[in-house]
XYZ file of C-alpha atoms in Angstrom:
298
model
C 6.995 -1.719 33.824
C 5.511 -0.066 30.903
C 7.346 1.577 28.264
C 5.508 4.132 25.112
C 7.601 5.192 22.145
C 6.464 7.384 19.612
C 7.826 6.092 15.734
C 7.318 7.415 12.941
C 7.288 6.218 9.199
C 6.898 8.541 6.156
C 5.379 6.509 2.835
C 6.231 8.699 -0.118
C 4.079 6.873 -2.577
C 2.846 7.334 -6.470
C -0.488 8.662 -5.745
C -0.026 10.544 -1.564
C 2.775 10.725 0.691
C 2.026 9.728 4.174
C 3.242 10.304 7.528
C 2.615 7.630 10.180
C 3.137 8.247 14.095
C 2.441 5.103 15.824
C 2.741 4.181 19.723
C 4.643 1.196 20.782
C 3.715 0.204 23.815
C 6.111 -2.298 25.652
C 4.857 -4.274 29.063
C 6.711 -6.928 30.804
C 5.948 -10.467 29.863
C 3.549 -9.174 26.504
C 3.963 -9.068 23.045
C 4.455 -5.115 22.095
C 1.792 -3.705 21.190
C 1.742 -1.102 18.006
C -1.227 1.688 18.144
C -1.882 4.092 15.454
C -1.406 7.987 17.240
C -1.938 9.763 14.069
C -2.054 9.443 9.873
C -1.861 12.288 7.869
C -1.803 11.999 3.766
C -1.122 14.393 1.338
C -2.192 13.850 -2.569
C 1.127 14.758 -3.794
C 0.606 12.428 -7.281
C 4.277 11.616 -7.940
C 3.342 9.431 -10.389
C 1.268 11.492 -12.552
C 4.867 13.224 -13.018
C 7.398 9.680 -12.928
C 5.286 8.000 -15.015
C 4.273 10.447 -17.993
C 7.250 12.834 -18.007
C 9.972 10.871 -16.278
C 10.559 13.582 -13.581
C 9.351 15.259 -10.591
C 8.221 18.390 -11.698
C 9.031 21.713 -9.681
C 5.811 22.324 -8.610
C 5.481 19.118 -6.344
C 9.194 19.365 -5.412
C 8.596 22.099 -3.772
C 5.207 20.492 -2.469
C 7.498 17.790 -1.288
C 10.239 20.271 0.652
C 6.866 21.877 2.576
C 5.332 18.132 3.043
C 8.529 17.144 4.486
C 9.032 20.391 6.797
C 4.891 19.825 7.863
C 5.534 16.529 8.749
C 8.879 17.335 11.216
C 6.795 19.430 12.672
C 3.820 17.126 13.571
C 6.732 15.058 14.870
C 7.952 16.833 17.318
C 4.592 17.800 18.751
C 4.211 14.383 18.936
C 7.388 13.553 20.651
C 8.450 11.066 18.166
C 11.871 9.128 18.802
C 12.657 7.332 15.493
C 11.466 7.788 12.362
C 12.427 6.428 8.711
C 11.134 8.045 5.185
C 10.755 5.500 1.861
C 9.680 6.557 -1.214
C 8.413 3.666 -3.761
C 8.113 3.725 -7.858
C 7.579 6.832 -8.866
C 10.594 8.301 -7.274
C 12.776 5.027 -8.165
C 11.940 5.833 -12.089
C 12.091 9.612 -11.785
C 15.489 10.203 -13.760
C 15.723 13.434 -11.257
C 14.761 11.231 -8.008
C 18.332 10.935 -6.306
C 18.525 15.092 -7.155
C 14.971 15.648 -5.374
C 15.894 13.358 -2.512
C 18.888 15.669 -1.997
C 17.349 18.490 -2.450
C 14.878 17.975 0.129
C 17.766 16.314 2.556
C 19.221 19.870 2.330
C 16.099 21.814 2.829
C 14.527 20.081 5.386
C 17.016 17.146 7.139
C 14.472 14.137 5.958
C 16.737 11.753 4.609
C 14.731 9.847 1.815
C 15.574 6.183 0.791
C 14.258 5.369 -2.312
C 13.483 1.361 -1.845
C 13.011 -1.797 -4.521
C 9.991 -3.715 -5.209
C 11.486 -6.299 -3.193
C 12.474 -4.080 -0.237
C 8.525 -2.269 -0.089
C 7.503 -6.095 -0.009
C 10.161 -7.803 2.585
C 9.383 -4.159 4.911
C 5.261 -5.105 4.187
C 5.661 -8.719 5.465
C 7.288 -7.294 8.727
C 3.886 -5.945 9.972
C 1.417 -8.073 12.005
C 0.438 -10.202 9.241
C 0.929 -13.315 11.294
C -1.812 -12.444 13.415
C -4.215 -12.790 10.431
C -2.507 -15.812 9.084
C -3.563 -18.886 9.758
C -0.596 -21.578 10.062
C -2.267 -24.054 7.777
C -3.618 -21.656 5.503
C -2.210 -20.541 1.843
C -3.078 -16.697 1.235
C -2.073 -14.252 -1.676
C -1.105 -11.300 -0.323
C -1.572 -7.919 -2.838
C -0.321 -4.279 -2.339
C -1.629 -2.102 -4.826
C 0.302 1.369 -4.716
C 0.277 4.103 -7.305
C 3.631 3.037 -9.372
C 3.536 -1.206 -8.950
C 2.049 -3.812 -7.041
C 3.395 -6.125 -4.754
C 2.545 -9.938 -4.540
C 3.524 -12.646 -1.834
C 2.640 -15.508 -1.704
C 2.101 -16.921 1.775
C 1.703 -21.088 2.836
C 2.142 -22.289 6.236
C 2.959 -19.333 7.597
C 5.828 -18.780 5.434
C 6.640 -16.900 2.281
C 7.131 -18.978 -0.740
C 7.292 -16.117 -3.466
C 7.045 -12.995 -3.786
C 7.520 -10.252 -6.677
C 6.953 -6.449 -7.779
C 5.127 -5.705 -10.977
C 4.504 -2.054 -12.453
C 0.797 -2.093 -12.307
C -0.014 0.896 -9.841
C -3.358 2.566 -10.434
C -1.726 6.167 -11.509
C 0.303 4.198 -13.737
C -2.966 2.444 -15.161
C -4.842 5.415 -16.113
C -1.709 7.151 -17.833
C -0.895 4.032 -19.839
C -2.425 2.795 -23.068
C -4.942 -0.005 -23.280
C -2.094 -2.198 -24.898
C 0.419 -1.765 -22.448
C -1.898 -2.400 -19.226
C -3.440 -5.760 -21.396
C 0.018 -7.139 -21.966
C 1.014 -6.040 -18.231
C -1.597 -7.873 -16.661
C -0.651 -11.049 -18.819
C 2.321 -11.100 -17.153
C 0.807 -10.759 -13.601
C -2.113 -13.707 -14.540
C 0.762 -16.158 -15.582
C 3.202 -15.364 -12.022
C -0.048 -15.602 -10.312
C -1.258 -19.159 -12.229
C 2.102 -20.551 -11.873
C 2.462 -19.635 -8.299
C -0.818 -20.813 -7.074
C -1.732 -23.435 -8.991
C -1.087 -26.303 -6.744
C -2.736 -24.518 -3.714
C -6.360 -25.700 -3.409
C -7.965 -23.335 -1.210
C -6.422 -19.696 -1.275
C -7.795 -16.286 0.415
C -6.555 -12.615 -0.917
C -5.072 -10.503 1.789
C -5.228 -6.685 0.230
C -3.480 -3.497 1.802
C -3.449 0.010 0.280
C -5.435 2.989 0.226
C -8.425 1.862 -2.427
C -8.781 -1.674 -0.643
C -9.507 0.251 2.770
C -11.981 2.229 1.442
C -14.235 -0.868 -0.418
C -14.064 -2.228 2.726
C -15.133 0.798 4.461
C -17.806 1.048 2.040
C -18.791 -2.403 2.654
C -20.128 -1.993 5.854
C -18.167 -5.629 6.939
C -16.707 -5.431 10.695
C -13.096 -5.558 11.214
C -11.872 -8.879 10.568
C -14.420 -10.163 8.457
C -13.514 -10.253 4.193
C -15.086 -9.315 1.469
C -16.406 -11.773 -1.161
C -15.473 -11.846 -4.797
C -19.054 -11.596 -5.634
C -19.053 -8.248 -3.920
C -16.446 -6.869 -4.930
C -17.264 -7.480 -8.410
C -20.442 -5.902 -8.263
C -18.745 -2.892 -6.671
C -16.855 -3.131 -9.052
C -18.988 -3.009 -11.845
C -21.116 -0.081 -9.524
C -17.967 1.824 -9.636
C -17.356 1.566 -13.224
C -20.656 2.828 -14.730
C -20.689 5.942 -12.668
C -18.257 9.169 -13.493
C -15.467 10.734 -12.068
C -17.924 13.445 -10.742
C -20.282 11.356 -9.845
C -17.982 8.823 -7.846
C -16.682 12.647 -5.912
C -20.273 14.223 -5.488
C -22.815 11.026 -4.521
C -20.051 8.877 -3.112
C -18.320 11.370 -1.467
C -14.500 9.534 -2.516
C -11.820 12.309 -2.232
C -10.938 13.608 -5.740
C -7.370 11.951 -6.161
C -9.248 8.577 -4.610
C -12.086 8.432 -7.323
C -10.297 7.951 -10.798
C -7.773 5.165 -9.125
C -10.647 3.103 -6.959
C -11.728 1.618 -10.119
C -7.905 -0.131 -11.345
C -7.120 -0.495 -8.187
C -10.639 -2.845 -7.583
C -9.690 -4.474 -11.155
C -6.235 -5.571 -9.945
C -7.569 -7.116 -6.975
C -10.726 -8.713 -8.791
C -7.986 -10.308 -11.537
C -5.936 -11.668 -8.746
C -8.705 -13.380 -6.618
C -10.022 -14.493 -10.306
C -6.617 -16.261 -11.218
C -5.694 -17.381 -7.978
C -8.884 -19.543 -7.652
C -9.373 -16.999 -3.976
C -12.941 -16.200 -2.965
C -12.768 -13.567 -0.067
C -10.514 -10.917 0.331
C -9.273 -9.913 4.505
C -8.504 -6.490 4.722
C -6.189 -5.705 7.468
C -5.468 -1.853 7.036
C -1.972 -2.652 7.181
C 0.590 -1.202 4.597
C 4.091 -0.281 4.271
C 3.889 2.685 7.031
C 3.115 0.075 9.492
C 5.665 -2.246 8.114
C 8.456 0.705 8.713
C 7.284 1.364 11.947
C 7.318 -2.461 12.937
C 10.924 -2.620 11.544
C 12.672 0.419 13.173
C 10.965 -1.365 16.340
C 13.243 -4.262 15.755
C 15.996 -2.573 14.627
C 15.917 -3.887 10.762
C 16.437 -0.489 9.283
């Protein structure tokens, strides 16, 4: 007998909050089956505020409260059953974010749980990542959000490490050339250490800048990108301007300043972990909160 429930996840990130309505589809004797219904994203730049100020300011609290009130309303068009809301960095190192996640609990009902590093990575390894790995494979696995990025390291099918640095893109462009240099030091020497006695090693990458190189790329689903590429999209990227990366490219204005760190981090870790393609799954941790409401882990 076949059984469709409507989840939904809301991703309240450092550069766009997202709200996710997915179908799970449930059939006797198969796996269940997760389908994308709808995605909506709004460029609410947390980070821009958590990051240079240290609080949300007014203006995109109350951006927030009618984000929130938009997004119970697609909902319940939708029919969904379950959903859970996360927000990431920029609302863990707002001094104010326990106030605005009240504050919007009261104005709109959307409880809010601000999550870890760790949690954003354990709820991104819930998704269907397994169908991509290969059992006797070692891959890297990189989430590059607005506030940090996540890293997991993946061997056999099972996770061997796994850690959270503060190297988002928002957080890259507000930062000074001193403090990103001696924060990616840090990342090359988890990354060497961690993969050095791997061999052969292939990047997974998830977030909103990855999905849009590899829409650019032209590659079918499935097939990865190669560090030769993406370096020379990266370096394509890099000469052009802000405007021009908005007006020829046609990249959404709060997409074209953070495509080029976001490209950077994931050309440093294929560089350091020896890895020569990239897969790009479109997976990210919507998908991972919708997969773990499924089975009942949050």
């Amino acid at each position: 007998m076949l059984k469709i429930t409507k989840y939904g996840a809301i991703d309240i990130g450092s550069n766009a909050v997202r709200l996710l309505v997915s179908n799970v589809i449930e059939d006797k004797e198969k796996d269940p089956q997760f389908k994308k219904s709808s995605l909506v994203r709004v460029p609410i730049r947390l980070g821009a505020d958590a990051f240079v100020l240290g609080v949300i300011s007014e203006e995109n609290i109350n951006r927030m409260i009618d984000a929130m009130q938009a997004f119970k309303l697609i909902m319940k068009v939708h029919g969904v059953k379950r959903y859970k809301a996360c927000a990431t960095s920029a609302m863990r190192e707002a001094s104010n974010g326990s106030d605005v996640v009240a504050q919007i609990k009261e104005q709109t009902g959307v409880d809010i749980d601000i999550i870890d590093g760790k949690k954003e990575a354990a709820i991104i390894s819930a998704t269907d990542l397994n169908q991509l790995i290969e059992s006797d494979s070692t891959y890297l696995y990189v989430d590059v959000g607005g506030g940090s990025t996540e890293f997991t390291l993946f061997s056999h099918g099972k996770i061997i490490n796994s850690k959270s640095f503060k190297i988002g893109t928002v957080r890259l462009i507000n930062n000074s050339k001193a403090e990103n240099k001696a924060k990616f030091k840090k990342v090359q020497q988890w990354i060497e250490e961690n993969t050095k006695q791997y061999k052969r090693i292939a990047l997974i990458g998830s977030g909103g800048n990855i999905n849009k190189l590899f829409k650019m790329s032209g590659r079918e689903p499935g097939k990865p990108i190669s560090y030769i590429y993406l370096n020379a999209q990266y370096q394509f990227l890099k000469k052009m301007s802000y405007k021009e990366r908005v007006s020829e490219l046609g990249l959404n204005p709060d997409r074209a300043d953070v495509i080029v760190p976001a490209t950077k981090i994931y050309l440093s870790a294929m560089k350091w972990s020896g890895a020569r393609k990239i897969f790009v799954p479109k997976i990210g941790l919507s998908d991972g909160i919708i997969k773990s409401l499924y089975l009942n882990k949050l």
